[in-house]
């Protein structure tokens, strides 16, 4: 194992798969010599050339649809959308075309493509560059949805996403790009299957279910509770929203009897509601010692001012308060 | 360029087959045998038939919601088309897509689309794969005059142009986007001039002249293989309403009648007789053949099983 950044892990996953499979091409805005807006694709155009690493016009709809069309005709494209907010511009092709293609044509074809896009707040990018829109895409049958929280998961999950025969929306976290973590050596070709949650910290008193950049934040709070001998908290990272590892959530809820769901996205209509329902509709309901609680972002656009921006998503203080309510 | 007799027969047969298919489908509606909707291309048969007959099997097409002529042009099986129209298990989409989503990957149709301009980025991507694999084949992207005002039109033509992709954009201009005349939706009369903005070739043709469309498509294919995308506008007219619920208050009966005089099938028949290519009797036999094929298709569809709810999750995801 060596320590590399989340961004480097994503770069390695793409590069290693592209070396093995020449049907993989990579499309996006400024992904060539610029290296991508967040530097994720640095060095790739030099290695793979302009035919496979394609700088595109600023045309999110056409890029996404072209990836779908190329996928229907034998390629396995990866698309980078510069900010996940700009998925709004690509939604028609993603939702009406890529997601439905196989079903509506009676299983004649498939659309093996990955749409990568960074989401989340915390960079001062304000309302149109900071959203967490995963619930939108998780709502569409035909799409798979992945949000990794560590470099190890990012690399392993992206490899599976690229090898998957369906359109996969791979939502990265802007604030995690520079975070380092242990990842196996390059020659160790590991991957992580989609649909398997990961217990990031074992505990017995309460379960936090979360994903994305809230994972490290929840772990920090959980450690603090352990140090203070206040509670032993389990932290589960769902890693993929679709498919969702329901069993892992239900089993943990049965074990601890108390559940807090945390995500950065606005609470109303957020994916947390789906997680809560999964638990309370199952037999885990009979094991609960307290109502299942959600902690999402405030139902407001992400503001610019750094103090305001920090306060509209779950903070360590808010997570701590929510845990104490449940314990 | 004189076309071989067999090509003339093919063009005439496919146009008749399209018309017979749609007139029969319209009757099935009246009999209450069809659940959804349909968009008929009666009067526009020459467009899809003329273009697709000039292609090879390995050339790809993306179709529109008004594309029975395109599918039949590309040699789709009308039994499975009719079965899909009736929502049957034996239909092209196992009854899950209906006639707005008919596709046959085995003959090079990447599918019809229910979204105006929805197939344009997809066609662009299919052509990207062709270019990447150094294929000798092209993609033909069908769309209508309405689609020419969508953002997807602009993004797709621009992207195809900068990457010099082998895609022929074919605009079936039938004068109306649902009820709205192109006179109200664009400030130009010739849609093909939009090609200039993308630095590509654009031509406008009589969309009811099947022989000329066939010949021009052959030339366009060579142009596209060598120079990248091209825009071909086929000016034609939709005889029927937009869909089954259209009272057609936005146009006059006189206008419709004028266009009916330009019927592409009647014109082709006159051409074949005038030039002594076929006799009346021979052409009547072709017409009978088309009617028989459609009758058999209805029989096939009506005798086919309904899809089962047990299979509803099939094909949401690929393995």
Coordinates of C-alpha atoms in Angstrom, one line a residue:
Chain A
X1 CA 0.0 0.0 0.0
X2 CA 1.1 3.6 -0.6
X3 CA -0.7 6.9 0.0
X4 CA -2.1 8.7 -3.0
X5 CA -4.8 11.3 -3.4
X6 CA -8.5 10.7 -4.3
X7 CA -7.8 12.5 -7.6
X8 CA -4.8 10.3 -8.3
X9 CA -6.8 7.2 -7.5
X10 CA -9.4 8.2 -10.1
X11 CA -6.7 8.9 -12.6
X12 CA -5.1 5.5 -12.0
X13 CA -8.4 3.7 -12.4
X14 CA -9.1 5.3 -15.7
X15 CA -5.6 4.9 -17.0
X16 CA -5.2 1.3 -16.0
X17 CA -8.5 0.3 -17.6
X18 CA -7.7 2.3 -20.8
X19 CA -4.4 0.5 -21.1
X20 CA -6.2 -2.9 -21.0
X21 CA -9.2 -2.0 -23.2
X22 CA -9.0 0.1 -26.3
X23 CA -12.8 0.5 -26.4
X24 CA -12.6 3.0 -23.6
X25 CA -12.5 6.6 -24.7
X26 CA -12.6 9.7 -22.4
X27 CA -14.6 12.8 -23.3
X28 CA -14.9 16.1 -21.4
X29 CA -14.3 19.8 -21.2
X30 CA -10.6 20.7 -20.7
X31 CA -9.6 17.2 -19.8
X32 CA -6.6 17.3 -22.2
X33 CA -3.5 19.4 -21.7
X34 CA -5.3 21.4 -19.0
X35 CA -5.8 18.1 -17.1
X36 CA -9.4 18.7 -16.1
X37 CA -10.7 21.5 -13.9
X38 CA -9.6 19.6 -10.8
X39 CA -6.5 18.1 -12.3
X40 CA -7.9 14.6 -12.3
X41 CA -6.8 13.7 -15.8
X42 CA -3.3 15.2 -15.8
X43 CA -1.0 13.2 -18.0
X44 CA -3.7 11.2 -19.7
X45 CA -3.7 12.9 -23.1
X46 CA 0.1 12.6 -23.2
X47 CA -0.2 8.8 -22.7
X48 CA -3.4 8.0 -24.7
X49 CA -3.5 10.7 -27.3
X50 CA -6.2 13.0 -28.7
X51 CA -8.2 10.1 -30.2
X52 CA -8.9 8.6 -26.8
X53 CA -8.8 11.6 -24.5
X54 CA -11.0 14.2 -26.2
X55 CA -11.4 17.8 -25.3
X56 CA -14.9 18.7 -26.2
X57 CA -16.8 21.9 -26.9
X58 CA -18.8 23.2 -23.9
X59 CA -21.8 21.0 -24.8
X60 CA -22.8 18.8 -21.9
X61 CA -25.9 17.5 -23.6
X62 CA -24.1 16.4 -26.8
X63 CA -21.1 15.0 -24.9
X64 CA -23.3 12.8 -22.7
X65 CA -25.5 11.7 -25.6
X66 CA -22.5 11.1 -27.8
X67 CA -21.1 8.8 -25.1
X68 CA -24.4 7.0 -25.0
X69 CA -24.4 6.6 -28.8
X70 CA -20.8 5.4 -28.9
X71 CA -21.6 3.0 -26.1
X72 CA -24.5 1.6 -28.1
X73 CA -22.1 1.1 -31.0
X74 CA -19.4 -0.8 -29.1
X75 CA -17.3 1.6 -27.1
X76 CA -17.1 2.2 -23.4
X77 CA -16.9 5.9 -22.9
X78 CA -16.1 7.9 -19.8
X79 CA -17.5 11.4 -19.7
X80 CA -16.3 14.1 -17.3
X81 CA -18.8 16.8 -16.5
X82 CA -16.9 19.6 -14.9
X83 CA -19.3 20.2 -12.0
X84 CA -22.1 17.9 -11.2
X85 CA -24.4 20.9 -11.3
X86 CA -24.0 20.8 -15.1
X87 CA -25.6 17.4 -15.2
X88 CA -28.8 19.6 -15.5
X89 CA -27.6 20.5 -19.0
X90 CA -27.1 16.8 -19.8
X91 CA -30.3 15.5 -18.1
X92 CA -32.3 14.7 -21.3
X93 CA -29.7 12.4 -22.7
X94 CA -28.8 10.8 -19.4
X95 CA -32.4 10.3 -18.2
X96 CA -34.5 9.8 -21.3
X97 CA -31.9 8.2 -23.5
X98 CA -29.0 6.4 -21.7
X99 CA -31.0 5.2 -18.8
X100 CA -34.0 3.9 -20.8
X101 CA -32.3 2.7 -23.9
X102 CA -32.0 -1.0 -23.1
X103 CA -35.5 -1.4 -21.5
X104 CA -37.4 0.6 -24.2
X105 CA -35.8 -1.4 -27.0
X106 CA -36.5 -4.8 -25.5
X107 CA -33.0 -5.5 -24.4
X108 CA -31.4 -5.1 -27.8
X109 CA -28.5 -3.1 -26.7
X110 CA -26.7 -1.8 -23.7
X111 CA -25.1 1.5 -22.7
X112 CA -21.8 0.9 -21.0
X113 CA -20.7 4.4 -20.0
X114 CA -19.6 6.3 -17.0
X115 CA -20.5 9.9 -16.3
X116 CA -18.0 11.3 -13.7
X117 CA -18.9 14.6 -12.1
X118 CA -17.7 16.3 -8.9
X119 CA -20.3 17.5 -6.4
X120 CA -20.5 19.1 -3.0
X121 CA -19.9 22.5 -1.3
X122 CA -17.0 23.9 0.7
X123 CA -15.0 25.6 -2.1
X124 CA -16.7 29.0 -2.1
X125 CA -18.1 28.2 -5.6
X126 CA -21.6 29.2 -4.5
X127 CA -25.1 28.2 -5.7
X128 CA -24.4 26.8 -9.2
X129 CA -21.2 24.9 -8.5
X130 CA -21.8 23.3 -5.2
X131 CA -24.9 21.1 -5.3
X132 CA -25.3 17.5 -4.3
X133 CA -27.8 16.1 -6.8
X134 CA -27.4 12.4 -6.3
X135 CA -31.1 11.9 -5.4
X136 CA -32.1 13.1 -8.8
X137 CA -30.2 10.4 -10.6
X138 CA -30.8 7.7 -8.0
X139 CA -34.5 8.2 -8.8
X140 CA -34.1 7.0 -12.4
X141 CA -34.3 3.2 -13.1
X142 CA -31.5 2.2 -15.5
X143 CA -28.8 4.4 -13.9
X144 CA -26.4 3.2 -11.2
X145 CA -25.1 5.8 -8.8
X146 CA -21.7 5.7 -7.0
X147 CA -20.2 8.2 -4.5
X148 CA -16.8 7.2 -3.1
X149 CA -15.4 8.6 0.1
X150 CA -11.7 7.4 0.1
X151 CA -9.0 7.0 -2.5
X152 CA -9.2 3.2 -2.1
X153 CA -12.9 3.2 -2.7
X154 CA -12.7 5.7 -5.6
X155 CA -10.2 3.6 -7.5
X156 CA -11.9 0.2 -6.8
X157 CA -15.4 1.5 -7.5
X158 CA -14.5 3.4 -10.7
X159 CA -12.9 0.2 -12.1
X160 CA -16.1 -1.6 -11.5
X161 CA -18.1 1.3 -13.0
X162 CA -16.0 1.3 -16.2
X163 CA -16.5 -2.5 -16.5
X164 CA -20.2 -2.3 -15.9
X165 CA -22.5 -2.7 -18.9
X166 CA -24.9 0.1 -17.7
X167 CA -24.7 3.9 -17.5
X168 CA -23.1 4.7 -14.1
X169 CA -23.1 8.1 -12.6
X170 CA -19.9 8.4 -10.6
X171 CA -20.2 11.4 -8.3
X172 CA -16.9 12.6 -6.9
X173 CA -16.4 15.0 -4.0
X174 CA -14.5 18.2 -4.7
X175 CA -13.3 18.5 -1.1
X176 CA -11.8 15.0 -1.2
X177 CA -9.7 15.3 -4.3
X178 CA -6.6 16.3 -2.4
X179 CA -7.1 13.9 0.5
X180 CA -4.6 11.1 0.6
X181 CA -5.2 7.5 1.7
X182 CA -3.8 4.0 1.3
X183 CA -4.2 2.3 -2.1
X184 CA -2.7 -0.9 -3.3
X185 CA 0.3 -0.8 -5.6
X186 CA -0.5 -0.3 -9.3
X187 CA 0.2 -4.0 -10.3
X188 CA -2.5 -5.1 -7.7
X189 CA -5.6 -5.0 -9.9
X190 CA -8.3 -4.8 -7.3
X191 CA -11.9 -3.6 -7.8
X192 CA -14.8 -3.1 -5.5
X193 CA -18.2 -4.4 -6.6
X194 CA -21.1 -1.9 -6.9
X195 CA -23.8 -2.4 -4.3
X196 CA -21.6 -3.4 -1.3
X197 CA -21.6 -1.0 1.6
X198 CA -18.5 -0.7 3.8
X199 CA -18.4 -0.5 7.6
X200 CA -15.8 2.2 8.0
X201 CA -15.9 1.9 11.8
X202 CA -17.4 -0.9 13.9
X203 CA -19.5 0.0 16.9
X204 CA -22.3 -1.3 19.0
X205 CA -24.3 1.6 20.4
X206 CA -25.5 3.5 17.3
X207 CA -25.2 3.4 13.5
X208 CA -24.4 6.4 11.3
X209 CA -25.3 5.7 7.7
X210 CA -23.7 8.1 5.3
X211 CA -21.7 8.5 2.1
X212 CA -19.3 10.9 0.3
X213 CA -17.4 13.6 2.2
X214 CA -19.7 13.2 5.2
X215 CA -17.9 9.9 5.9
X216 CA -14.7 11.3 7.2
X217 CA -16.6 13.9 9.2
X218 CA -18.8 11.3 10.8
X219 CA -15.7 9.2 11.6
X220 CA -14.1 12.1 13.3
X221 CA -17.1 12.6 15.5
X222 CA -17.4 8.9 16.2
X223 CA -13.8 8.8 17.4
X224 CA -14.5 11.7 19.7
X225 CA -17.4 9.8 21.2
X226 CA -15.2 6.8 21.7
X227 CA -12.4 8.8 23.3
X228 CA -14.8 10.3 25.7
X229 CA -16.3 6.9 26.3
X230 CA -19.6 8.4 25.5
X231 CA -20.7 5.8 22.9
X232 CA -19.3 3.2 20.5
X233 CA -20.6 4.3 17.1
X234 CA -20.7 2.3 13.9
X235 CA -20.2 4.2 10.7
X236 CA -21.5 2.7 7.4
X237 CA -20.5 4.1 4.1
X238 CA -23.1 3.0 1.5
X239 CA -20.7 3.8 -1.4
X240 CA -23.3 3.1 -4.0
X241 CA -26.8 4.5 -3.9
X242 CA -27.9 2.3 -6.7
X243 CA -27.7 -0.6 -6.2
X244 CA -28.2 -0.1 -2.5
X245 CA -26.8 -2.7 0.0
X246 CA -30.0 -2.8 2.0
X247 CA -28.9 -5.8 4.0
X248 CA -25.9 -4.1 5.4
X249 CA -28.0 -1.2 6.6
X250 CA -30.7 -3.4 8.1
X251 CA -28.2 -5.7 9.9
X252 CA -26.4 -2.8 11.5
X253 CA -29.7 -1.2 12.6
X254 CA -30.7 -4.5 14.2
X255 CA -27.3 -4.7 16.0
X256 CA -27.2 -1.1 17.4
X257 CA -31.0 -0.2 17.6
X258 CA -30.2 3.4 16.9
X259 CA -29.7 5.0 13.5
X260 CA -28.6 8.4 12.3
X261 CA -28.5 9.1 8.5
X262 CA -26.2 11.9 7.4
X263 CA -25.8 13.5 4.0
X264 CA -24.7 16.9 2.6
X265 CA -27.6 17.2 0.1
X266 CA -30.7 19.1 1.0
X267 CA -32.8 17.1 3.4
X268 CA -36.1 17.3 1.6
X269 CA -36.3 14.6 -1.1
X270 CA -32.7 13.6 -0.3
X271 CA -31.5 10.0 -0.4
X272 CA -31.6 9.9 3.4
X273 CA -35.4 9.4 3.2
X274 CA -34.8 6.2 1.1
X275 CA -32.3 4.9 3.7
X276 CA -34.7 5.6 6.6
X277 CA -37.5 3.8 4.7
X278 CA -35.3 0.9 4.0
X279 CA -34.8 0.4 7.7
X280 CA -38.2 1.1 9.1
X281 CA -40.0 -1.0 6.5
X282 CA -37.8 -4.0 7.4
X283 CA -37.8 -6.2 10.6
X284 CA -35.1 -3.9 11.9
X285 CA -38.0 -1.7 13.0
X286 CA -38.7 -4.0 15.9
X287 CA -35.1 -3.7 17.1
X288 CA -35.1 0.1 17.2
X289 CA -34.7 1.8 20.6
X290 CA -35.2 5.3 19.2
X291 CA -36.8 6.9 16.0
X292 CA -34.5 6.8 13.0
X293 CA -33.1 10.3 12.5
X294 CA -32.0 12.2 9.4
X295 CA -29.5 15.0 9.2
X296 CA -29.2 16.5 5.8
X297 CA -28.3 19.9 4.4
X298 CA -30.6 22.8 5.0
X299 CA -33.2 23.3 2.3
X300 CA -31.4 26.3 0.8
X301 CA -29.1 26.9 -2.2
X302 CA -25.4 26.8 -1.2
X303 CA -24.4 30.4 -0.2
X304 CA -21.1 32.1 -1.0
X305 CA -19.9 33.5 2.4
X306 CA -17.7 30.9 4.0
X307 CA -19.3 31.0 7.4
X308 CA -22.8 30.6 5.8
X309 CA -21.6 27.9 3.5
X310 CA -20.1 25.9 6.3
X311 CA -23.4 26.1 8.3
X312 CA -25.9 24.9 5.7
X313 CA -24.5 21.3 5.6
X314 CA -24.1 18.9 8.6
X315 CA -21.2 20.1 10.7
X316 CA -19.4 18.2 13.4
X317 CA -21.4 20.1 16.0
X318 CA -24.7 19.2 14.3
X319 CA -23.8 15.6 14.0
X320 CA -22.7 15.5 17.6
X321 CA -26.0 17.1 18.7
X322 CA -28.0 14.6 16.6
X323 CA -26.1 11.7 18.1
X324 CA -26.8 12.9 21.7
X325 CA -30.5 13.2 20.9
X326 CA -30.5 9.6 19.9
X327 CA -28.4 8.1 22.6
Chain B
X1 CA -27.7 8.2 -63.0
X2 CA -30.3 5.7 -64.0
X3 CA -31.4 3.4 -61.2
X4 CA -31.6 -0.4 -61.7
X5 CA -35.1 -1.7 -62.1
X6 CA -34.8 -3.7 -58.8
X7 CA -34.0 -0.5 -56.9
X8 CA -37.1 1.2 -58.4
X9 CA -39.2 -1.8 -57.3
X10 CA -37.7 -1.6 -53.8
X11 CA -38.4 2.1 -53.5
X12 CA -42.0 1.7 -54.7
X13 CA -42.7 -1.3 -52.6
X14 CA -41.3 0.2 -49.4
X15 CA -43.3 3.4 -49.8
X16 CA -46.5 1.4 -50.4
X17 CA -45.6 -0.8 -47.5
X18 CA -45.2 2.2 -45.2
X19 CA -48.5 3.7 -46.4
X20 CA -50.4 0.4 -46.1
X21 CA -48.9 -0.2 -42.6
X22 CA -49.9 3.2 -41.4
X23 CA -53.4 3.2 -42.9
X24 CA -54.0 -0.2 -41.4
X25 CA -52.6 1.1 -38.0
X26 CA -55.0 4.0 -38.2
X27 CA -57.9 1.6 -38.7
X28 CA -56.8 -0.5 -35.7
X29 CA -57.0 2.7 -33.7
X30 CA -60.6 3.3 -34.8
X31 CA -61.4 -0.3 -33.8
X32 CA -60.0 0.4 -30.4
X33 CA -57.2 -2.2 -30.7
X34 CA -54.4 0.2 -29.9
X35 CA -53.7 1.5 -26.5
X36 CA -51.2 4.3 -27.0
X37 CA -50.6 6.9 -29.7
X38 CA -48.9 6.9 -33.1
X39 CA -47.4 9.5 -35.4
X40 CA -48.0 8.8 -39.1
X41 CA -45.7 9.8 -41.9
X42 CA -48.3 9.5 -44.7
X43 CA -47.2 11.9 -47.4
X44 CA -43.5 11.7 -46.3
X45 CA -42.8 8.1 -47.3
X46 CA -40.1 9.1 -49.9
X47 CA -37.9 10.6 -47.2
X48 CA -37.0 7.6 -45.0
X49 CA -37.5 5.1 -47.8
X50 CA -35.3 7.1 -50.3
X51 CA -32.5 7.7 -47.8
X52 CA -32.4 4.3 -46.1
X53 CA -32.6 2.3 -49.3
X54 CA -29.4 4.0 -50.4
X55 CA -27.5 2.7 -47.3
X56 CA -25.9 -0.6 -46.6
X57 CA -27.0 -2.8 -43.7
X58 CA -23.9 -1.8 -41.6
X59 CA -24.7 1.9 -41.9
X60 CA -26.6 3.0 -38.8
X61 CA -29.7 5.2 -38.4
X62 CA -31.4 7.0 -35.6
X63 CA -35.1 7.4 -36.2
X64 CA -37.8 9.9 -35.2
X65 CA -41.1 9.3 -33.6
X66 CA -42.6 9.7 -37.1
X67 CA -40.3 7.1 -38.6
X68 CA -42.1 4.0 -40.0
X69 CA -40.8 5.0 -43.4
X70 CA -37.3 5.0 -41.9
X71 CA -37.6 1.6 -40.3
X72 CA -39.2 0.0 -43.4
X73 CA -36.5 1.8 -45.5
X74 CA -33.9 0.0 -43.4
X75 CA -35.6 -3.4 -43.9
X76 CA -37.1 -3.8 -40.5
X77 CA -39.6 -6.7 -40.1
X78 CA -43.1 -5.3 -40.3
X79 CA -44.4 -8.3 -38.3
X80 CA -42.4 -7.2 -35.3
X81 CA -43.2 -3.5 -36.0
X82 CA -46.9 -4.3 -36.0
X83 CA -46.6 -6.5 -32.9
X84 CA -44.9 -3.7 -31.1
X85 CA -47.6 -1.3 -32.2
X86 CA -50.1 -3.6 -30.6
X87 CA -47.9 -3.9 -27.5
X88 CA -47.2 -7.6 -27.9
X89 CA -44.4 -9.8 -26.6
X90 CA -43.1 -10.6 -30.1
X91 CA -42.7 -6.9 -30.9
X92 CA -39.3 -5.3 -31.4
X93 CA -39.3 -4.0 -27.8
X94 CA -41.3 -6.9 -26.2
X95 CA -44.3 -4.5 -26.0
X96 CA -42.4 -2.2 -23.6
X97 CA -41.6 0.6 -26.1
X98 CA -44.5 1.0 -28.5
X99 CA -44.2 2.5 -31.9
X100 CA -42.3 5.6 -30.7
X101 CA -39.4 3.4 -29.7
X102 CA -39.1 0.8 -32.5
X103 CA -35.6 -0.3 -33.0
X104 CA -33.7 -3.1 -34.8
X105 CA -30.0 -3.1 -34.0
X106 CA -29.6 -6.1 -36.3
X107 CA -30.4 -4.0 -39.4
X108 CA -28.6 -0.9 -38.1
X109 CA -31.5 1.0 -36.5
X110 CA -30.4 2.4 -33.2
X111 CA -34.0 3.2 -32.5
X112 CA -36.8 5.7 -32.8
X113 CA -37.0 8.4 -30.3
X114 CA -39.9 10.0 -28.4
X115 CA -38.0 13.2 -27.7
X116 CA -37.6 15.8 -30.4
X117 CA -33.9 15.9 -31.3
X118 CA -33.3 13.1 -28.8
X119 CA -31.5 11.0 -31.3
X120 CA -29.1 13.7 -32.5
X121 CA -26.4 13.4 -29.9
X122 CA -26.7 9.6 -30.0
X123 CA -26.2 9.5 -33.8
X124 CA -23.2 11.7 -33.3
X125 CA -21.8 9.3 -30.8
X126 CA -22.5 6.3 -33.0
X127 CA -20.5 8.0 -35.7
X128 CA -17.7 8.8 -33.2
X129 CA -17.4 5.0 -32.6
X130 CA -17.4 4.4 -36.4
X131 CA -14.6 6.9 -36.9
X132 CA -12.6 5.6 -33.9
X133 CA -12.9 2.1 -35.3
X134 CA -12.0 3.3 -38.8
X135 CA -15.3 1.9 -40.2
X136 CA -16.3 2.4 -43.8
X137 CA -19.8 3.0 -42.7
X138 CA -21.8 6.1 -41.7
X139 CA -24.6 7.1 -39.4
X140 CA -27.7 8.8 -40.7
X141 CA -29.5 10.9 -38.1
X142 CA -33.2 11.6 -38.9
X143 CA -34.9 14.6 -37.2
X144 CA -37.7 17.0 -38.1
X145 CA -38.0 20.7 -38.6
X146 CA -39.0 21.1 -34.9
X147 CA -35.8 19.5 -33.8
X148 CA -33.8 22.1 -35.7
X149 CA -34.8 24.5 -32.9
X150 CA -33.6 22.4 -30.1
X151 CA -30.2 22.9 -28.4
X152 CA -29.3 19.3 -29.2
X153 CA -29.3 20.2 -32.9
X154 CA -26.8 22.9 -32.4
X155 CA -24.6 20.9 -30.0
X156 CA -24.6 17.8 -32.2
X157 CA -23.9 19.5 -35.6
X158 CA -21.1 21.5 -34.0
X159 CA -19.5 18.5 -32.3
X160 CA -19.8 16.3 -35.4
X161 CA -18.3 19.1 -37.4
X162 CA -15.3 19.8 -35.2
X163 CA -14.5 16.1 -35.0
X164 CA -15.4 15.4 -38.7
X165 CA -17.6 12.5 -37.8
X166 CA -19.2 10.4 -40.5
X167 CA -22.8 11.4 -39.9
X168 CA -25.5 12.5 -42.3
X169 CA -28.0 14.7 -40.6
X170 CA -31.4 14.4 -42.4
X171 CA -34.1 16.9 -41.6
X172 CA -37.5 15.9 -42.6
X173 CA -39.2 19.3 -42.9
X174 CA -42.9 18.6 -42.9
X175 CA -43.7 22.3 -42.3
X176 CA -45.2 21.9 -38.8
X177 CA -43.9 21.1 -35.3
X178 CA -47.2 19.7 -34.0
X179 CA -49.4 22.7 -34.8
X180 CA -46.8 25.4 -35.2
X181 CA -45.8 26.3 -38.7
X182 CA -42.1 26.8 -39.4
X183 CA -43.1 30.3 -40.4
X184 CA -43.7 31.0 -36.7
X185 CA -40.8 29.0 -35.3
X186 CA -37.9 30.1 -37.4
X187 CA -37.0 33.2 -39.4
X188 CA -35.6 31.4 -42.4
X189 CA -37.3 29.4 -45.2
X190 CA -34.5 27.1 -46.1
X191 CA -33.3 25.1 -43.0
X192 CA -30.2 23.8 -44.9
X193 CA -28.6 27.2 -44.6
X194 CA -28.0 26.5 -40.9
X195 CA -25.2 24.1 -42.1
X196 CA -23.1 27.2 -42.9
X197 CA -22.8 28.0 -39.2
X198 CA -21.1 24.7 -38.6
X199 CA -18.8 24.9 -41.6
X200 CA -20.4 21.9 -43.2
X201 CA -22.3 21.3 -46.5
X202 CA -26.0 21.7 -46.5
X203 CA -28.5 20.9 -49.3
X204 CA -32.3 21.1 -49.6
X205 CA -34.2 18.7 -51.7
X206 CA -37.8 18.0 -52.8
X207 CA -38.8 15.5 -50.1
X208 CA -41.4 13.9 -52.3
X209 CA -39.1 12.8 -55.1
X210 CA -37.9 9.4 -54.0
X211 CA -35.6 8.8 -56.9
X212 CA -33.7 12.0 -56.4
X213 CA -33.5 11.4 -52.6
X214 CA -32.0 8.0 -53.2
X215 CA -29.4 9.4 -55.6
X216 CA -28.4 12.3 -53.5
X217 CA -28.1 10.1 -50.4
X218 CA -25.5 7.9 -52.3
X219 CA -23.5 11.1 -53.1
X220 CA -24.0 12.4 -49.5
X221 CA -22.6 9.2 -48.1
X222 CA -19.4 9.6 -50.1
X223 CA -19.1 13.2 -49.0
X224 CA -19.7 12.3 -45.3
X225 CA -17.0 9.5 -45.4
X226 CA -14.5 11.9 -46.9
X227 CA -15.3 15.3 -45.3
X228 CA -17.4 14.7 -42.2
X229 CA -21.0 15.7 -41.5
X230 CA -23.5 17.1 -43.9
X231 CA -27.0 18.5 -43.5
X232 CA -29.7 17.3 -46.0
X233 CA -33.1 18.9 -45.7
X234 CA -36.0 17.1 -47.3
X235 CA -39.0 19.4 -47.8
X236 CA -42.2 17.5 -47.5
X237 CA -45.6 17.5 -45.9
X238 CA -47.5 15.6 -43.2
X239 CA -51.0 14.7 -44.5
X240 CA -52.4 13.4 -41.2
X241 CA -52.6 15.3 -37.9
X242 CA -49.6 15.3 -35.5
X243 CA -51.0 12.3 -33.6
X244 CA -54.4 10.7 -33.1
X245 CA -55.8 13.6 -31.1
X246 CA -55.1 16.4 -33.6
X247 CA -58.2 18.4 -34.9
X248 CA -55.9 20.2 -37.4
X249 CA -57.3 23.7 -36.7
X250 CA -54.0 25.3 -37.7
X251 CA -54.1 24.7 -41.4
X252 CA -56.6 24.7 -44.3
X253 CA -58.0 21.8 -46.2
X254 CA -56.8 23.5 -49.4
X255 CA -53.2 23.5 -48.2
X256 CA -53.4 19.8 -47.4
X257 CA -55.1 19.0 -50.8
X258 CA -52.3 20.9 -52.6
X259 CA -49.7 18.8 -51.0
X260 CA -51.6 15.6 -51.7
X261 CA -51.2 16.3 -55.3
X262 CA -47.5 16.0 -54.7
X263 CA -48.0 12.5 -53.3
X264 CA -44.6 10.8 -53.5
X265 CA -46.0 7.4 -54.3
X266 CA -48.2 8.7 -57.1
X267 CA -45.3 10.6 -58.5
X268 CA -43.0 7.6 -58.5
X269 CA -45.7 5.5 -60.2
X270 CA -46.1 8.1 -62.9
X271 CA -42.3 8.2 -63.4
X272 CA -42.1 4.4 -63.7
X273 CA -44.9 4.3 -66.2
X274 CA -43.8 7.2 -68.3
X275 CA -40.3 5.8 -68.6
X276 CA -41.6 2.3 -69.4
X277 CA -39.8 0.8 -66.4
X278 CA -42.9 -1.1 -65.2
X279 CA -46.4 -1.7 -66.5
X280 CA -49.6 -0.8 -64.7
X281 CA -50.2 -4.5 -64.1
X282 CA -46.8 -5.0 -62.6
X283 CA -47.2 -2.0 -60.3
X284 CA -50.6 -3.2 -59.2
X285 CA -49.0 -6.5 -58.3
X286 CA -46.4 -4.6 -56.1
X287 CA -49.3 -2.8 -54.4
X288 CA -51.0 -6.1 -53.7
X289 CA -47.8 -7.6 -52.3
X290 CA -47.6 -4.7 -49.8
X291 CA -51.2 -5.1 -48.8
X292 CA -50.8 -8.8 -48.3
X293 CA -47.6 -8.3 -46.2
X294 CA -49.4 -5.8 -43.9
X295 CA -52.4 -8.2 -43.6
X296 CA -50.1 -10.9 -42.5
X297 CA -48.4 -8.6 -40.1
X298 CA -51.7 -7.8 -38.4
X299 CA -52.5 -11.5 -38.2
X300 CA -49.0 -12.2 -36.6
X301 CA -49.4 -9.3 -34.2
X302 CA -53.0 -10.2 -33.1
X303 CA -52.1 -13.8 -32.6
X304 CA -49.0 -12.9 -30.5
X305 CA -49.0 -13.2 -26.7
X306 CA -49.3 -10.2 -24.4
X307 CA -46.1 -9.5 -22.4
X308 CA -46.1 -10.8 -18.8
X309 CA -45.7 -8.6 -15.7
X310 CA -43.4 -11.3 -14.4
X311 CA -40.8 -10.0 -16.9
X312 CA -41.1 -6.4 -16.1
X313 CA -37.7 -6.0 -14.5
X314 CA -36.0 -7.6 -17.5
X315 CA -33.7 -5.2 -19.3
X316 CA -33.9 -2.3 -16.8
X317 CA -30.2 -3.2 -16.3
X318 CA -27.8 -5.2 -18.4
X319 CA -25.8 -8.0 -16.7

